[in-house]
Tab-separated table of C-alpha atoms in Angstrom:
chain	number	residue	atom	x	y	z
A	23	MET	CA	10.338	-125.791	-100.113
A	24	ILE	CA	10.768	-128.754	-97.789
A	25	TYR	CA	7.860	-131.166	-98.093
A	26	LEU	CA	7.507	-133.645	-95.236
A	27	ASP	CA	3.849	-134.635	-95.486
A	28	TYR	CA	4.225	-137.678	-97.734
A	29	SER	CA	1.783	-139.726	-95.663
A	30	ALA	CA	-0.966	-137.267	-96.594
A	31	THR	CA	-0.124	-137.398	-100.280
A	32	THR	CA	2.856	-137.730	-102.574
A	33	PRO	CA	3.899	-135.809	-105.691
A	34	THR	CA	2.943	-137.660	-108.840
A	35	ASN	CA	5.850	-139.507	-110.415
A	36	LYS	CA	6.465	-138.016	-113.871
A	37	GLU	CA	6.628	-141.483	-115.421
A	38	VAL	CA	3.195	-142.246	-113.971
A	39	LEU	CA	1.815	-138.961	-115.290
A	40	ASN	CA	3.284	-139.653	-118.735
A	41	THR	CA	1.648	-143.079	-118.738
A	42	PHE	CA	-1.695	-141.543	-117.784
A	43	VAL	CA	-1.468	-139.031	-120.648
A	44	LYS	CA	-0.370	-141.643	-123.191
A	45	VAL	CA	-3.156	-144.071	-122.303
A	46	SER	CA	-5.687	-141.219	-122.321
A	47	ASN	CA	-4.592	-140.262	-125.842
A	48	ASP	CA	-4.047	-143.720	-127.329
A	49	PHE	CA	-6.901	-145.731	-125.823
A	50	ILE	CA	-10.032	-143.669	-126.397
A	51	GLY	CA	-12.540	-146.516	-126.600
A	52	ASN	CA	-15.022	-147.366	-123.890
A	53	PRO	CA	-13.814	-150.719	-122.423
A	54	ASN	CA	-17.444	-151.858	-122.433
A	55	SER	CA	-17.761	-151.384	-126.199
A	56	LEU	CA	-17.560	-154.448	-128.441
A	57	HIS	CA	-15.681	-152.765	-131.278
A	58	LYS	CA	-11.915	-152.788	-131.764
A	59	LEU	CA	-11.222	-149.607	-129.756
A	60	GLY	CA	-13.264	-150.865	-126.818
A	61	ILE	CA	-11.551	-154.260	-126.868
A	62	GLU	CA	-8.116	-152.589	-126.893
A	63	SER	CA	-9.068	-150.448	-123.871
A	64	LYS	CA	-10.324	-153.507	-122.017
A	65	LYS	CA	-7.134	-155.412	-122.778
A	66	ILE	CA	-4.899	-152.706	-121.343
A	67	ILE	CA	-6.957	-152.621	-118.121
A	68	ASP	CA	-6.783	-156.410	-117.873
A	69	SER	CA	-3.017	-156.230	-118.333
A	70	ALA	CA	-2.721	-153.622	-115.555
A	71	THR	CA	-4.860	-155.787	-113.285
A	72	GLU	CA	-2.632	-158.824	-113.763
A	73	GLN	CA	0.448	-156.703	-113.129
A	74	ILE	CA	-1.005	-155.435	-109.834
A	75	LYS	CA	-1.792	-158.957	-108.657
A	76	LYS	CA	1.692	-160.147	-109.568
A	77	ILE	CA	3.438	-157.272	-107.756
A	78	LEU	CA	1.413	-157.782	-104.577
A	79	ASN	CA	1.548	-161.577	-104.912
A	80	VAL	CA	-2.204	-162.048	-104.559
A	81	ASP	CA	-4.917	-163.707	-106.620
A	82	HIS	CA	-7.675	-161.364	-105.443
A	83	GLU	CA	-10.191	-159.610	-107.659
A	84	VAL	CA	-9.081	-156.034	-108.313
A	85	ILE	CA	-11.877	-153.497	-107.852
A	86	TYR	CA	-10.779	-150.045	-109.046
A	87	THR	CA	-12.144	-147.223	-106.884
A	88	SER	CA	-11.678	-143.489	-106.411
A	89	GLY	CA	-9.306	-144.115	-103.495
A	90	ALA	CA	-8.895	-145.763	-100.116
A	91	SER	CA	-11.830	-143.982	-98.486
A	92	GLU	CA	-14.222	-145.466	-101.019
A	93	SER	CA	-12.468	-148.832	-100.771
A	94	ASN	CA	-12.809	-148.859	-96.983
A	95	ASN	CA	-16.483	-147.927	-97.165
A	96	MET	CA	-17.065	-150.577	-99.812
A	97	ALA	CA	-15.376	-153.260	-97.724
A	98	LEU	CA	-17.115	-152.488	-94.431
A	99	LYS	CA	-20.596	-151.731	-95.723
A	100	GLY	CA	-20.318	-154.366	-98.441
A	101	ILE	CA	-19.555	-157.190	-96.009
A	102	ALA	CA	-22.044	-155.941	-93.409
A	103	MET	CA	-24.921	-155.740	-95.889
A	104	ARG	CA	-24.074	-159.009	-97.630
A	105	TYR	CA	-23.629	-161.145	-94.518
A	106	HIS	CA	-25.924	-159.493	-91.959
A	107	ASN	CA	-27.931	-162.714	-91.896
A	108	ARG	CA	-24.893	-164.421	-90.315
A	109	GLY	CA	-24.285	-161.840	-87.620
A	110	ASN	CA	-23.906	-158.174	-86.749
A	111	HIS	CA	-20.593	-157.998	-84.891
A	112	ILE	CA	-17.484	-156.174	-86.178
A	113	ILE	CA	-14.071	-155.825	-84.507
A	114	THR	CA	-11.580	-153.012	-85.080
A	115	THR	CA	-8.960	-150.945	-83.187
A	116	ASN	CA	-8.628	-147.449	-81.740
A	117	PHE	CA	-5.972	-146.597	-84.325
A	118	GLU	CA	-8.092	-146.540	-87.482
A	119	HIS	CA	-8.464	-143.858	-90.137
A	120	SER	CA	-11.633	-141.771	-90.255
A	121	SER	CA	-12.752	-143.631	-93.393
A	122	ILE	CA	-12.989	-146.714	-91.172
A	123	VAL	CA	-14.434	-144.995	-88.114
A	124	ALA	CA	-17.197	-143.124	-89.973
A	125	PRO	CA	-18.701	-146.119	-91.823
A	126	LEU	CA	-18.536	-148.153	-88.607
A	127	ASN	CA	-20.450	-145.387	-86.829
A	128	HIS	CA	-22.987	-145.536	-89.652
A	129	LEU	CA	-23.285	-149.309	-89.333
A	130	GLN	CA	-23.817	-149.032	-85.580
A	131	LYS	CA	-26.882	-146.898	-86.313
A	132	GLN	CA	-28.104	-149.769	-88.504
A	133	GLY	CA	-27.896	-152.192	-85.590
A	134	PHE	CA	-24.366	-153.522	-85.949
A	135	LYS	CA	-22.178	-153.904	-82.869
A	136	VAL	CA	-18.555	-152.744	-82.918
A	137	ASP	CA	-15.868	-153.806	-80.455
A	138	PHE	CA	-12.375	-152.335	-80.144
A	139	VAL	CA	-9.687	-154.897	-79.533
A	140	THR	CA	-7.136	-154.294	-76.791
A	141	THR	CA	-3.646	-153.315	-77.886
A	142	ASP	CA	-0.408	-154.020	-76.023
A	143	GLU	CA	2.079	-151.463	-74.676
A	144	TYR	CA	3.450	-151.035	-78.200
A	145	GLY	CA	0.062	-150.186	-79.696
A	146	ARG	CA	-0.205	-153.536	-81.475
A	147	VAL	CA	-3.222	-155.810	-81.477
A	148	ASP	CA	-3.227	-158.368	-78.677
A	149	ILE	CA	-3.898	-161.596	-80.596
A	150	GLY	CA	-5.308	-163.359	-77.517
A	151	ALA	CA	-7.659	-160.466	-76.780
A	152	LEU	CA	-8.801	-160.469	-80.398
A	153	GLU	CA	-9.703	-164.147	-80.280
A	154	LYS	CA	-11.685	-163.632	-77.073
A	155	LEU	CA	-13.797	-160.961	-78.786
A	156	ILE	CA	-14.817	-163.285	-81.622
A	157	ASN	CA	-18.264	-164.786	-81.140
A	158	GLN	CA	-20.990	-166.445	-83.212
A	159	GLU	CA	-22.199	-163.030	-84.415
A	160	THR	CA	-18.789	-161.823	-85.642
A	161	ILE	CA	-18.625	-161.320	-89.407
A	162	LEU	CA	-15.733	-158.886	-89.884
A	163	VAL	CA	-12.398	-157.803	-88.423
A	164	SER	CA	-10.998	-154.559	-89.861
A	165	ILE	CA	-7.477	-153.538	-88.875
A	166	GLY	CA	-5.185	-151.054	-90.607
A	167	ALA	CA	-1.742	-152.378	-91.504
A	168	VAL	CA	-0.040	-149.131	-90.470
A	169	ASN	CA	-1.540	-146.303	-88.431
A	170	SER	CA	-1.454	-143.068	-90.408
A	171	GLU	CA	-0.555	-140.752	-87.509
A	172	ILE	CA	2.038	-142.706	-85.541
A	173	GLY	CA	3.063	-145.379	-88.027
A	174	ILE	CA	2.460	-148.432	-85.845
A	175	GLU	CA	2.681	-151.613	-87.897
A	176	GLN	CA	0.137	-154.232	-86.899
A	177	PRO	CA	0.855	-158.005	-86.974
A	178	ILE	CA	-1.312	-158.539	-90.045
A	179	GLU	CA	0.037	-161.961	-90.954
A	180	LYS	CA	-0.477	-163.301	-87.417
A	181	ILE	CA	-4.012	-161.942	-87.346
A	182	ALA	CA	-4.737	-163.520	-90.741
A	183	THR	CA	-3.441	-166.862	-89.443
A	184	LEU	CA	-5.702	-166.630	-86.393
A	185	LEU	CA	-8.779	-165.786	-88.449
A	186	LYS	CA	-8.301	-168.825	-90.688
A	187	LYS	CA	-9.758	-170.740	-87.725
A	188	TYR	CA	-12.995	-168.748	-88.143
A	189	PRO	CA	-14.235	-169.188	-91.749
A	190	ASN	CA	-17.324	-167.031	-91.146
A	191	VAL	CA	-15.194	-164.033	-90.110
A	192	PHE	CA	-13.791	-161.878	-92.909
A	193	PHE	CA	-10.561	-159.927	-92.533
A	194	HIS	CA	-10.234	-156.435	-94.006
A	195	VAL	CA	-6.944	-154.528	-93.995
A	196	ASP	CA	-6.575	-150.846	-94.808
A	197	ALA	CA	-3.107	-151.031	-96.363
A	198	THR	CA	-2.993	-147.405	-97.503
A	199	GLN	CA	0.039	-146.507	-95.378
A	200	ALA	CA	1.749	-149.866	-95.892
A	201	ILE	CA	1.785	-150.658	-99.595
A	202	GLY	CA	4.931	-149.247	-101.168
A	203	LYS	CA	6.628	-148.844	-97.786
A	204	ILE	CA	6.816	-152.258	-96.141
A	205	ASN	CA	6.311	-155.818	-97.351
A	206	ILE	CA	3.357	-157.777	-95.975
A	207	ASN	CA	1.967	-161.119	-97.107
A	208	TYR	CA	-1.678	-160.391	-97.974
A	209	GLN	CA	-2.581	-163.822	-99.373
A	210	ASP	CA	-4.754	-164.746	-96.372
A	211	VAL	CA	-6.419	-161.320	-96.117
A	212	ASP	CA	-9.937	-161.165	-97.566
A	213	LEU	CA	-10.138	-157.464	-98.442
A	214	ILE	CA	-7.323	-154.938	-98.932
A	215	SER	CA	-7.688	-151.173	-99.481
A	216	MET	CA	-5.212	-148.661	-100.872
A	217	SER	CA	-4.825	-145.330	-102.724
A	218	ALA	CA	-2.529	-144.464	-105.640
A	219	HIS	CA	-1.695	-140.977	-104.399
A	220	LYS	CA	0.168	-142.437	-101.404
A	221	ILE	CA	2.675	-144.132	-103.755
A	222	TYR	CA	3.394	-141.253	-106.174
A	223	GLY	CA	0.368	-142.052	-108.298
A	224	ILE	CA	-2.545	-139.923	-109.437
A	225	LYS	CA	-5.191	-138.672	-107.034
A	226	GLY	CA	-8.630	-140.110	-107.662
A	227	VAL	CA	-7.811	-143.775	-108.106
A	228	GLY	CA	-7.341	-146.639	-105.673
A	229	MET	CA	-8.484	-150.186	-105.324
A	230	LEU	CA	-10.105	-152.784	-103.148
A	231	LEU	CA	-8.636	-156.249	-103.516
A	232	CYS	CA	-11.306	-158.849	-102.839
A	233	LYS	CA	-10.370	-162.484	-102.269
A	234	ASN	CA	-12.006	-165.025	-104.545
A	235	GLY	CA	-15.161	-166.409	-102.949
A	236	VAL	CA	-15.821	-163.297	-100.853
A	237	GLU	CA	-19.030	-161.511	-101.794
A	238	ILE	CA	-19.805	-157.858	-101.018
A	239	GLU	CA	-22.868	-155.699	-101.549
A	240	PRO	CA	-21.989	-152.944	-104.062
A	241	LEU	CA	-22.154	-149.267	-103.104
A	242	ILE	CA	-22.846	-148.271	-106.719
A	243	HIS	CA	-25.383	-150.071	-108.890
A	244	GLY	CA	-26.038	-149.807	-112.618
A	245	GLY	CA	-23.668	-149.592	-115.551
A	246	LYS	CA	-21.259	-152.262	-116.762
A	247	SER	CA	-17.699	-152.182	-115.428
A	248	THR	CA	-14.646	-154.368	-114.828
A	249	THR	CA	-16.382	-155.930	-111.834
A	250	LYS	CA	-19.916	-156.514	-110.616
A	251	TYR	CA	-19.023	-154.815	-107.334
A	252	ARG	CA	-18.569	-151.284	-108.677
A	253	SER	CA	-20.575	-149.985	-111.604
A	254	GLY	CA	-19.438	-147.229	-113.941
A	255	THR	CA	-17.429	-146.861	-117.119
A	256	PRO	CA	-13.904	-148.222	-116.531
A	257	ALA	CA	-11.073	-145.680	-116.734
A	258	PRO	CA	-8.095	-147.218	-118.581
A	259	ALA	CA	-5.696	-144.341	-117.886
A	260	LEU	CA	-6.355	-144.417	-114.140
A	261	SER	CA	-6.062	-148.193	-113.886
A	262	VAL	CA	-2.838	-148.350	-115.885
A	263	SER	CA	-1.334	-145.402	-114.004
A	264	LEU	CA	-2.059	-147.172	-110.712
A	265	ALA	CA	-0.250	-150.289	-111.920
A	266	LYS	CA	2.660	-148.127	-113.094
A	267	ALA	CA	2.921	-146.348	-109.732
A	268	LEU	CA	2.868	-149.676	-107.936
A	269	ARG	CA	5.610	-151.095	-110.161
A	270	LEU	CA	7.844	-148.051	-109.768
A	271	ILE	CA	7.529	-147.859	-105.977
A	272	HIS	CA	8.636	-151.484	-105.740
A	273	GLU	CA	11.787	-150.892	-107.776
A	274	ASP	CA	14.883	-150.721	-105.494
A	275	PHE	CA	12.449	-151.348	-102.635
A	276	ASN	CA	15.020	-152.230	-99.969
A	277	TYR	CA	17.250	-149.305	-100.919
A	278	LYS	CA	14.359	-146.860	-100.581
A	279	TYR	CA	13.360	-148.338	-97.224
A	280	ASN	CA	16.886	-148.189	-95.829
A	281	GLN	CA	17.301	-144.610	-96.985
A	282	VAL	CA	14.152	-143.566	-95.114
A	283	ALA	CA	15.177	-145.595	-92.042
A	284	GLU	CA	18.535	-143.813	-91.854
A	285	LEU	CA	16.897	-140.390	-92.052
A	286	ASN	CA	14.354	-141.362	-89.412
A	287	ALA	CA	17.046	-142.613	-87.015
A	288	TYR	CA	19.025	-139.403	-87.442
A	289	LEU	CA	15.934	-137.246	-86.909
A	290	VAL	CA	14.963	-139.166	-83.771
A	291	LYS	CA	18.490	-138.856	-82.395
A	292	GLU	CA	18.619	-135.095	-82.879
A	293	LEU	CA	15.068	-134.301	-81.727
A	294	SER	CA	15.574	-136.417	-78.605
A	295	LYS	CA	18.054	-133.756	-77.488
A	296	VAL	CA	15.444	-130.988	-77.631
A	297	GLU	CA	13.774	-130.267	-74.300
A	298	GLY	CA	9.990	-130.238	-74.405
A	299	ILE	CA	9.688	-132.555	-77.399
A	300	SER	CA	8.302	-136.055	-76.893
A	301	ILE	CA	8.853	-138.585	-79.659
A	302	ASN	CA	5.867	-140.895	-80.019
A	303	HIS	CA	7.384	-144.005	-81.550
A	304	ASN	CA	8.770	-147.442	-80.753
A	305	GLN	CA	10.335	-150.395	-82.555
A	306	TYR	CA	7.060	-151.165	-84.337
A	307	THR	CA	6.585	-147.767	-85.979
A	308	ILE	CA	7.639	-147.681	-89.609
A	309	PRO	CA	10.391	-145.149	-90.437
A	310	HIS	CA	8.270	-143.240	-92.947
A	311	ILE	CA	6.183	-141.685	-90.154
A	312	LEU	CA	7.504	-139.820	-87.111
A	313	ASN	CA	5.015	-138.398	-84.645
A	314	ILE	CA	6.263	-135.890	-82.077
A	315	SER	CA	4.572	-133.809	-79.408
A	316	VAL	CA	5.796	-130.254	-78.957
A	317	LEU	CA	4.524	-129.873	-75.419
A	318	GLY	CA	2.642	-126.727	-74.544
A	319	ILE	CA	2.190	-125.605	-78.153
A	320	LYS	CA	-0.926	-126.186	-80.258
A	321	PRO	CA	-0.137	-128.387	-83.255
A	322	GLU	CA	-1.817	-126.023	-85.726
A	323	THR	CA	0.256	-123.122	-84.399
A	324	PHE	CA	3.462	-125.116	-84.780
A	325	GLN	CA	2.491	-126.349	-88.224
A	326	HIS	CA	1.763	-122.851	-89.539
A	327	ALA	CA	4.930	-121.446	-88.001
A	328	LEU	CA	6.957	-124.007	-89.957
A	329	GLU	CA	4.873	-123.274	-93.026
A	330	GLU	CA	6.075	-119.655	-92.865
A	331	ARG	CA	9.569	-121.117	-93.257
A	332	ASP	CA	8.351	-123.120	-96.289
A	333	ILE	CA	8.424	-126.417	-94.382
A	334	TYR	CA	5.330	-128.608	-94.603
A	335	ILE	CA	4.319	-131.186	-91.998
A	336	SER	CA	0.875	-132.126	-90.679
A	337	THR	CA	-1.066	-132.214	-87.444
A	338	GLN	CA	-3.551	-135.086	-87.450
A	339	THR	CA	-4.200	-136.998	-90.662
A	340	ALA	CA	-5.515	-134.864	-93.500
A	341	CYS	CA	-8.907	-136.609	-93.265
A	342	SER	CA	-9.351	-136.233	-89.497
A	343	SER	CA	-12.166	-134.311	-87.863
A	344	GLY	CA	-9.954	-131.530	-86.513
A	345	SER	CA	-11.158	-132.079	-82.955
A	346	GLY	CA	-7.933	-130.697	-81.459
A	347	ILE	CA	-6.852	-134.010	-79.976
A	348	SER	CA	-5.321	-136.996	-81.686
A	349	ASN	CA	-7.211	-140.123	-80.665
A	350	SER	CA	-4.396	-142.278	-82.023
A	351	VAL	CA	-1.727	-140.508	-79.980
A	352	LEU	CA	-3.971	-140.620	-76.916
A	353	ALA	CA	-4.494	-144.366	-77.341
A	354	PHE	CA	-0.760	-144.836	-77.855
A	355	THR	CA	0.651	-142.592	-75.094
A	356	LYS	CA	-2.285	-142.440	-72.640
A	357	ASP	CA	-1.241	-138.788	-72.245
A	358	GLU	CA	-3.740	-136.055	-73.156
A	359	ALA	CA	-1.076	-133.320	-73.187
A	360	LYS	CA	0.884	-135.222	-75.813
A	361	ALA	CA	-2.272	-135.966	-77.784
A	362	ARG	CA	-3.139	-132.241	-77.867
A	363	SER	CA	0.308	-131.170	-79.096
A	364	SER	CA	1.307	-133.802	-81.639
A	365	VAL	CA	2.462	-133.251	-85.195
A	366	ARG	CA	3.440	-135.741	-87.885
A	367	ILE	CA	6.577	-135.651	-89.979
A	368	SER	CA	6.410	-138.107	-92.877
A	369	LEU	CA	9.482	-139.011	-94.876
A	370	SER	CA	10.150	-140.303	-98.352
A	371	TYR	CA	13.036	-141.796	-100.281
A	372	LEU	CA	13.023	-138.371	-101.972
A	373	THR	CA	13.829	-136.643	-98.671
A	374	THR	CA	17.442	-135.498	-98.297
A	375	LYS	CA	19.773	-135.225	-95.310
A	376	ASP	CA	20.100	-131.473	-95.947
A	377	GLU	CA	16.323	-131.106	-95.673
A	378	ILE	CA	16.331	-132.957	-92.358
A	379	ASP	CA	19.141	-130.753	-91.015
A	380	ILE	CA	17.157	-127.641	-91.904
A	381	LEU	CA	14.030	-129.147	-90.353
A	382	ILE	CA	15.802	-129.901	-87.077
A	383	GLN	CA	17.168	-126.371	-86.789
A	384	GLU	CA	13.833	-124.770	-87.680
A	385	ILE	CA	11.988	-126.959	-85.170
A	386	LYS	CA	14.358	-125.721	-82.483
A	387	ASN	CA	13.970	-122.095	-83.561
A	388	THR	CA	10.203	-122.318	-83.910
A	389	LYS	CA	9.745	-124.015	-80.560
A	390	GLU	CA	11.877	-121.406	-78.812
A	391	GLN	CA	10.026	-118.491	-80.415
A	392	LEU	CA	6.562	-119.917	-79.735
A	393	SER	CA	7.511	-120.794	-76.148
A	394	LEU	CA	8.555	-117.164	-75.551
A	395	LYS	CA	5.196	-115.965	-76.881
A	396	CYS	CA	3.357	-118.378	-74.615
A	397	ASN	CA	5.297	-117.062	-71.624
């Protein structure tokens, strides 16, 4: 099997899984309980929380969630409901994940106004255009650090610097595709979302980092927890496993990045030679994600053809609506044909050169066979 869908999810690191099992067995107390077992469970969560903040170099409150989708919903709806008395205007981009788009659509039905900031020829936010969109009603800017389909890295630090001029405007960053892959300074970002299963952690846990002094309206009420913003019995094993996954992915960080970058460069070089394949990337796309359009062939058809060869890639993001067209690729390329034929190859430091060589050959074979059928 050749797995090249790491941006959808990653295999759980065995060390992370072992930590989850050990904490589950050794810390059985409810962290809300006042007896010794409860206090021990609370202490191990607190320790994990401090470790997370240290690794990411932030002093934000750590709100443990079920994953990035919940975190994104909590950030957008939480800010909107808490600060609606200040204004009803939100700014985002055309490159956001469905867990950003859907809650924004919901908020629009509640009377909020959403604007999409202009991006430059590289798909990156135009800082000047963003500032022009800000008005007295603006309460939130939500921009993903890295687009999940194409891998475009946004200028998060520059945006955060701009927004410091507007103290009534909060800045939310969906960092799901960034954390563990690239380094970004998040100190001036108000709210940060991520999921453990993107960094070789366990599915079902993520977090929302909330800057001190920022208030949000909770999505879940009732029941004591580690934070007033999300009720429910704290889960020590999930929290500690998230911290463990985060620590492990940051070990040998530059080595892992360079390994992926080399594989990406080689893959781009070889696929550029194949007629009928358009590579949707530029100097601002991170090497972990490579989006290509196999012109004239439906992405699902191409994906399943590779699956028959035990090679696994994706079409749109795993959480997309399945509309048949990639809105992100359309916004990036301005080409509907490319947007209707795009697939995503996502790489990992676990990916080998031999796997990439097999992938390249099978892409050529698959394209040729499917093209013959189409003719």
